[in-house]
mmCIF file of C-alpha atoms and ligand atoms in Angstrom:
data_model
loop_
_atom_site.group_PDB
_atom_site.id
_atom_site.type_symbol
_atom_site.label_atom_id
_atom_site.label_comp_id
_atom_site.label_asym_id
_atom_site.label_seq_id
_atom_site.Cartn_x
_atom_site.Cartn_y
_atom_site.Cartn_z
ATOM 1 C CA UNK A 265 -253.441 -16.099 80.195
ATOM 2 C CA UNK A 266 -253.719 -13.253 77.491
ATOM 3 C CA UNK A 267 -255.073 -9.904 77.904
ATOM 4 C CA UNK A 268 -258.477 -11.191 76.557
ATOM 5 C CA UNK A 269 -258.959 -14.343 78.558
ATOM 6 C CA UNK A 270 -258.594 -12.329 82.101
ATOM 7 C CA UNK A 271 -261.323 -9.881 80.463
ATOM 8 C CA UNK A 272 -263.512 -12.844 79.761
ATOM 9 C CA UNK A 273 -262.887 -13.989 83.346
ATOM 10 C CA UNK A 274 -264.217 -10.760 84.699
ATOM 11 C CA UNK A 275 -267.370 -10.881 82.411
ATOM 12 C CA UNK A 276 -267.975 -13.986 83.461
ATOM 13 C CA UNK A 277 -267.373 -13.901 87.130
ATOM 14 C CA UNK A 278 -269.644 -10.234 87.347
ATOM 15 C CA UNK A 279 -272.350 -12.395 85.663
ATOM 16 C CA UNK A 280 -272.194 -15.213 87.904
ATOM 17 C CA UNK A 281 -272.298 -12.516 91.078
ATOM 18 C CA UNK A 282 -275.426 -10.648 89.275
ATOM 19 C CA UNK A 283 -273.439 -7.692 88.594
ATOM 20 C CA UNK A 284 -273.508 -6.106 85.494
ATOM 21 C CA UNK A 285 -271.312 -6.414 82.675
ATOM 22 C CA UNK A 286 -268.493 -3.977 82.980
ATOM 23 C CA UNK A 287 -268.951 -2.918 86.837
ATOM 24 C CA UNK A 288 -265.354 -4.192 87.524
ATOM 25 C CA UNK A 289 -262.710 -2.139 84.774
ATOM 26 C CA UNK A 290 -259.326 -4.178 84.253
ATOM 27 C CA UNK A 291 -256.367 -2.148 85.282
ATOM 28 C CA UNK A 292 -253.726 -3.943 82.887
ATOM 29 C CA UNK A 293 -250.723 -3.463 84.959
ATOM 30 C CA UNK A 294 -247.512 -2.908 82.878
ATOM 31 C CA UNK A 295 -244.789 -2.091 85.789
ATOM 32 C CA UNK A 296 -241.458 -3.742 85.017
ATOM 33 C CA UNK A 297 -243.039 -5.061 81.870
ATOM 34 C CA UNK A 298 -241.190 -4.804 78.301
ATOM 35 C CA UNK A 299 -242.636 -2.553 76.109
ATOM 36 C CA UNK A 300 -243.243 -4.511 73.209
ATOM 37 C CA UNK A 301 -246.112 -6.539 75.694
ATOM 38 C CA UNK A 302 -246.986 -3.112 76.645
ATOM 39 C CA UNK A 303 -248.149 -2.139 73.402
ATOM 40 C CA UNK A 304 -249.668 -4.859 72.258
ATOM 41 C CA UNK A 305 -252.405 -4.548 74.700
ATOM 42 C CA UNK A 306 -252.417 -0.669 73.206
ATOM 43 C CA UNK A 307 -252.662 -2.217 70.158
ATOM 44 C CA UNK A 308 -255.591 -4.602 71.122
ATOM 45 C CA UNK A 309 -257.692 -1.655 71.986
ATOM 46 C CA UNK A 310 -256.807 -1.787 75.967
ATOM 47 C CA UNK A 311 -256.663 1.686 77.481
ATOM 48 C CA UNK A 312 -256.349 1.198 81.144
ATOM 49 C CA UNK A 313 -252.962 1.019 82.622
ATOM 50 C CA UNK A 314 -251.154 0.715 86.109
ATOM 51 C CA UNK A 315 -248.112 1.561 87.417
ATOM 52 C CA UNK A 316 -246.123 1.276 90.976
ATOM 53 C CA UNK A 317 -243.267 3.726 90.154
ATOM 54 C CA UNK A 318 -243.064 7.575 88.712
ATOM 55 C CA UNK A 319 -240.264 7.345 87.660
ATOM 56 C CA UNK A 320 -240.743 4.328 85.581
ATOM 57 C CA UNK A 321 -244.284 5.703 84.223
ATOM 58 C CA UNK A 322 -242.257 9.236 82.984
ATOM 59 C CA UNK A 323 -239.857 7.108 81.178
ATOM 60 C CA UNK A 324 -242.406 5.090 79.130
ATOM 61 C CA UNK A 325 -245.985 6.959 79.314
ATOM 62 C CA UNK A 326 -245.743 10.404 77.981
ATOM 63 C CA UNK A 327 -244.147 9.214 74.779
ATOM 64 C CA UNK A 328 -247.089 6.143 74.562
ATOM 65 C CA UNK A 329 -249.729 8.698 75.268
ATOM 66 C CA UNK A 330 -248.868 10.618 72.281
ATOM 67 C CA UNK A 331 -248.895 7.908 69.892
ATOM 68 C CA UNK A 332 -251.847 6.441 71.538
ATOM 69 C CA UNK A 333 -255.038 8.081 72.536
ATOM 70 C CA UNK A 334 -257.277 7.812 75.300
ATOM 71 C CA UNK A 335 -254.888 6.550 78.144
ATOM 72 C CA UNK A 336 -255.694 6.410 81.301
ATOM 73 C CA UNK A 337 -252.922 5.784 84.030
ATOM 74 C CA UNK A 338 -252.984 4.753 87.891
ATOM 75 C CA UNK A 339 -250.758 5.053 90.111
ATOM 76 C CA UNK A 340 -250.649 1.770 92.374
ATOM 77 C CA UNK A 341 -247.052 2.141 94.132
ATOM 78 C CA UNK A 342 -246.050 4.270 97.253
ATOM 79 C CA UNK A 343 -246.453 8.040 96.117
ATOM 80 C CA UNK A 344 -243.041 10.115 98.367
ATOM 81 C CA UNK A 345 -244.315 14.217 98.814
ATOM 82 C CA UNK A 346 -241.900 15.597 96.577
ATOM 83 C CA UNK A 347 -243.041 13.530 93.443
ATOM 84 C CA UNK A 348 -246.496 14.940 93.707
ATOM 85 C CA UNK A 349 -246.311 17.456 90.914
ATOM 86 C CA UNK A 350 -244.338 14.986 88.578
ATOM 87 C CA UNK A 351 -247.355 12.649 89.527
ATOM 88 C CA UNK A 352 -250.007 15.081 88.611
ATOM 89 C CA UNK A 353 -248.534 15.267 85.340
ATOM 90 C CA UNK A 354 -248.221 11.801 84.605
ATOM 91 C CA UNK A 355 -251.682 9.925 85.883
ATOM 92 C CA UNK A 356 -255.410 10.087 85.905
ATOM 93 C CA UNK A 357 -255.717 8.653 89.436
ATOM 94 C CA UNK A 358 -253.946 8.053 92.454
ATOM 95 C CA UNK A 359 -254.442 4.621 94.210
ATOM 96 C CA UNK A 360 -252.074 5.079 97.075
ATOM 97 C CA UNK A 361 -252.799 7.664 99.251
ATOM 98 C CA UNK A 362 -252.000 6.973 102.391
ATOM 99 C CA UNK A 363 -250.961 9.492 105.087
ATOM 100 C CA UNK A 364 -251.727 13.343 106.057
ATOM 101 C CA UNK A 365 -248.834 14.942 104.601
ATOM 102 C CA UNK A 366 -249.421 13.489 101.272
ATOM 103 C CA UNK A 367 -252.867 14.658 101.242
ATOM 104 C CA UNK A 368 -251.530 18.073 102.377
ATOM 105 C CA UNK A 369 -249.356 18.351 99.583
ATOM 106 C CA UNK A 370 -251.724 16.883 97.335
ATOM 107 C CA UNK A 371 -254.969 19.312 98.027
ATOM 108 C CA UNK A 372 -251.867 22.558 97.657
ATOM 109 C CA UNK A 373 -250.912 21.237 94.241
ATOM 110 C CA UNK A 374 -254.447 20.516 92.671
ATOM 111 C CA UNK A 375 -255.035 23.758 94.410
ATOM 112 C CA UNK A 376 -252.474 25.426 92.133
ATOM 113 C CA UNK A 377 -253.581 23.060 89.063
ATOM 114 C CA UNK A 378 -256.970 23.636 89.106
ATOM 115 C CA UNK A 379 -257.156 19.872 88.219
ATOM 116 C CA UNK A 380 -257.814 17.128 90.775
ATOM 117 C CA UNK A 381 -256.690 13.473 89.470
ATOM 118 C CA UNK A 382 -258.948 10.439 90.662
ATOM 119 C CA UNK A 383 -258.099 9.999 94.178
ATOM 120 C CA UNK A 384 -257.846 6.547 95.969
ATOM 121 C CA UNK A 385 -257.104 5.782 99.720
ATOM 122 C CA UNK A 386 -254.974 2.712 100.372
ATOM 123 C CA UNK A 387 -256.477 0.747 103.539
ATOM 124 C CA UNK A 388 -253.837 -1.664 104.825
ATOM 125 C CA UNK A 389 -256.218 -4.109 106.048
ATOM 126 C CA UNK A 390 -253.868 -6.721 107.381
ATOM 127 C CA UNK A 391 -252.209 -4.046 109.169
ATOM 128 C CA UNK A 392 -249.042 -5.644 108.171
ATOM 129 C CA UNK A 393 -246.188 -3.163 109.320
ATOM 130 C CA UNK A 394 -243.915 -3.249 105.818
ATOM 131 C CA UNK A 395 -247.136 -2.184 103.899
ATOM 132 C CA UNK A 396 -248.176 1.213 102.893
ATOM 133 C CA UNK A 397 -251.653 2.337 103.497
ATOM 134 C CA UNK A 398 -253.854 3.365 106.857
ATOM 135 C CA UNK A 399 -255.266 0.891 108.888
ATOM 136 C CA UNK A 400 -259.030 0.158 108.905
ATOM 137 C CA UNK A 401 -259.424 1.838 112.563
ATOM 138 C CA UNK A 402 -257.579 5.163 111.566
ATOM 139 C CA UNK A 403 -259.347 4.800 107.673
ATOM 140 C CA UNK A 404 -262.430 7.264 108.989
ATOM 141 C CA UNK A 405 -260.976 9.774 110.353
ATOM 142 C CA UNK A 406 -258.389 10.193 107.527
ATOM 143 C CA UNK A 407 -261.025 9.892 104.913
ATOM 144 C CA UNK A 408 -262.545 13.110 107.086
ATOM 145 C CA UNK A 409 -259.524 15.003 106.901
ATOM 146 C CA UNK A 410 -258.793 14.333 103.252
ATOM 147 C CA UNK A 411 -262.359 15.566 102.965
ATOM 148 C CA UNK A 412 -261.686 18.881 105.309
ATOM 149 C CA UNK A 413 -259.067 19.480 102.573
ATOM 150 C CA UNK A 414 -261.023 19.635 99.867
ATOM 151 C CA UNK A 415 -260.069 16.249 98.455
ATOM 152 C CA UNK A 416 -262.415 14.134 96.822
ATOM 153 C CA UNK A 417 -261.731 10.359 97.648
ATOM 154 C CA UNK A 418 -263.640 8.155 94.930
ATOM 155 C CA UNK A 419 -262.273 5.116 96.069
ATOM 156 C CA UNK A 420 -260.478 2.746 98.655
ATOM 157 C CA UNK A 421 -257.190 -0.102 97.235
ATOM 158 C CA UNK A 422 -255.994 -2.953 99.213
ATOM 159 C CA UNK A 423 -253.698 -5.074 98.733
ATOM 160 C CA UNK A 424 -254.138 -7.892 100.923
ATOM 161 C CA UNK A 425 -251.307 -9.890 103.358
ATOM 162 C CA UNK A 426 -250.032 -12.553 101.319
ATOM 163 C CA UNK A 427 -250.873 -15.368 102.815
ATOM 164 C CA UNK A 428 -253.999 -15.001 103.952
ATOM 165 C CA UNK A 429 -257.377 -15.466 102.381
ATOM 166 C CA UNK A 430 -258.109 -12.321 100.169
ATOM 167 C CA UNK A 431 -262.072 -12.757 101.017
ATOM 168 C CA UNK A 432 -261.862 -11.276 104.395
ATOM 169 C CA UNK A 433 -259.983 -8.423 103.574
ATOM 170 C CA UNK A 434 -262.108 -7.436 100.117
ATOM 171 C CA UNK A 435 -265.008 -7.782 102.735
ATOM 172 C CA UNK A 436 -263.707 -5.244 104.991
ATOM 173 C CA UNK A 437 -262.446 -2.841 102.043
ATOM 174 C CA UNK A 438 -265.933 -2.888 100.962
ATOM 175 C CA UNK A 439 -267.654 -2.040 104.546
ATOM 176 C CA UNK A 440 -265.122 0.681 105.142
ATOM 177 C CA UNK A 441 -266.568 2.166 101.443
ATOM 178 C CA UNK A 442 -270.015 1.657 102.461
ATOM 179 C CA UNK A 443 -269.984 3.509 105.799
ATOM 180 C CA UNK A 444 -267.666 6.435 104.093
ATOM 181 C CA UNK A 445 -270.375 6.983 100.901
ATOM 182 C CA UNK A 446 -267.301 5.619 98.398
ATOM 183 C CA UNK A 447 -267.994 4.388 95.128
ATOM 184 C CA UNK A 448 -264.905 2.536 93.623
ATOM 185 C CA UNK A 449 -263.525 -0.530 95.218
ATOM 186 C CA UNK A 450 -259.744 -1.029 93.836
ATOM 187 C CA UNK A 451 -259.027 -4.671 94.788
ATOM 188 C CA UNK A 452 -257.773 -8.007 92.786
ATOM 189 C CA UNK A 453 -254.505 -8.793 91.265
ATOM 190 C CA UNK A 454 -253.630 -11.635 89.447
ATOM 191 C CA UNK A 455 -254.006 -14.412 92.048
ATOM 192 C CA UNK A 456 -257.437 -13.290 93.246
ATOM 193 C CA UNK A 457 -259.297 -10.761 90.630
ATOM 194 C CA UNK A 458 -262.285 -13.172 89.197
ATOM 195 C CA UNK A 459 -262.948 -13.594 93.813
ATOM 196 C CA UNK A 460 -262.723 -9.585 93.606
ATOM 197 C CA UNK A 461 -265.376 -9.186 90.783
ATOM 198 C CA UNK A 462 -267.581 -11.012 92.591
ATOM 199 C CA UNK A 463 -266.991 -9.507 95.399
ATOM 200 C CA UNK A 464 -267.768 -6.067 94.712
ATOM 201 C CA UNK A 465 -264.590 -4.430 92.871
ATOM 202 C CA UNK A 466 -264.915 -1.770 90.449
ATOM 203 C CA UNK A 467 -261.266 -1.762 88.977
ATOM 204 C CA UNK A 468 -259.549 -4.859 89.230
ATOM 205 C CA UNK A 469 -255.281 -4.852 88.983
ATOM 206 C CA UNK A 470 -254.194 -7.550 86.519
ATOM 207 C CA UNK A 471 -250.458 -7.513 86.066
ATOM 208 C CA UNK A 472 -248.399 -10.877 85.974
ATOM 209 C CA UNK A 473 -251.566 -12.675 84.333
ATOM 210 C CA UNK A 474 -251.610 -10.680 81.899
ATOM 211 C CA UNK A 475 -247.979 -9.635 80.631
ATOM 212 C CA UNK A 476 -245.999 -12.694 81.970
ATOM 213 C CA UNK A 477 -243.348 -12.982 84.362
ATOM 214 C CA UNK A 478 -242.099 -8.836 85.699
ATOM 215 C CA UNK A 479 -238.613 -8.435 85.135
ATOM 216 C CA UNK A 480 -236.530 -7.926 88.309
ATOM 217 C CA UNK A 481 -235.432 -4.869 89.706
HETATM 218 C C1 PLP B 768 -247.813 -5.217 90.910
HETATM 219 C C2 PLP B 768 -249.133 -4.824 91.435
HETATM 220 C C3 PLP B 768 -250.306 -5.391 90.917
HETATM 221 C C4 PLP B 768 -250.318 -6.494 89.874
HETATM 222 O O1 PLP B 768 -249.821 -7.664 90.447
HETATM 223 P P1 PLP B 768 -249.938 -9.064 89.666
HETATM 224 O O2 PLP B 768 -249.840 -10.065 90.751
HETATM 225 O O3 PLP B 768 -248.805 -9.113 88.700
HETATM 226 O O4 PLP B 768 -251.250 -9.096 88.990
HETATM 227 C C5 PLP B 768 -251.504 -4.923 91.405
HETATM 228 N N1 PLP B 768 -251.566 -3.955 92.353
HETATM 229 C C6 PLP B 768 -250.461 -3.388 92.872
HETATM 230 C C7 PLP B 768 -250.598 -2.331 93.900
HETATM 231 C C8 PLP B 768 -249.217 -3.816 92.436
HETATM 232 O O5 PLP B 768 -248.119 -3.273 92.981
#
């Protein structure tokens, strides 16, 4: 697939769902992806990026963003405490947020900032044990306490269990939103996005159909 064909797929599947055109925004995700692919999609027009590692988005983003305007970066991957302030330099939303003491250490450094990036909580809805992100029974009561921190949470990611049928756990992504008074839905990757369109996502996360094949790491 190319960059435009998975945007077409989107149109098409929001249309066939009744939703309207441009309620789900592709999150081209460029993680372990050469450059040259990156920027093509730059070059294309694409602005919306993801990425899974900080370290890997401060070796390639900063120098992008300034030769390219109107970026905007996610962070998908596991975010550890003390890379919160390199973080808030780096992206326009966080995706993973998934415990206490990274929303502690989060609300002190947009405290200091003045500057909040977009914040997502990760629900780990298959409440498989390797996976980051709270599970759906504890998802409440952290959304509260993110709240009692001054955090604003705009949206919930999943990443559904591998093997299991993805329609379930968008389902349950989308009824822990509702009940919380959340907005953005971050779910679909390659394998599943045009089922995640329909399904209610506002940012799908396109990476492998997009680019090709991740290099290894
Ligand atoms: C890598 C990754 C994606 C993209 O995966 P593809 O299968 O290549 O589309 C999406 N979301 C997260 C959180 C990821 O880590």
């Amino acid at each position: 697939m190319t960059l435009a064909s998975v945007q077409s797929r989107i149109d098409a599947a929001l249309a066939a769902a009744g939703r309207s055109a441009g309620a789900a925004r592709l999150i081209a995700v460029s993680k372990q992806q050469p450059l040259d692919r990156v920027e093509a999609a730059l070059i294309a027009g694409h602005r919306l990026f993801g990425e899974n590692r900080v370290q890997e988005a401060a070796g390639k983003w900063p120098d992008l963003r300034t030769r390219y305007s109107g970026v905007e970066l996610h962070l998908l991957g596991p975010l550890q405490s003390n890379k919160v302030n390199q973080a808030l330099g780096l992206f326009d939303a966080i995706q993973s947020l998934d415990r206490p003491s990274l929303a502690q250490k989060l609300a002190s450094a947009v405290q200091k900032r003045g500057h909040c990036p977009m914040l997502f909580v990760q629900v780990n809805t298959g409440e498989e044990p390797q996976k980051s992100g709270v599970i759906p029974d504890n998802a409440d009561a952290f959304i509260q306490q993110c709240r009692s921190m001054d955090l604003t949470i705009s949206g919930l990611m999943v990443i559904p269990p591998l093997d299991e049928e993805p329609t379930l756990h968008f389902a349950l992504l989308a009824k822990i939103a509702e009940r919380n008074g959340i907005g953005e839905l971050s779910m679909g990757m390659s394998a599943d996005f045009e089922t995640a369109a329909r399904m209610g996502a506002t940012y799908v996360r396109v990476g492998s159909a997009i680019f090709g094949d991740r290099a290894q790491s």
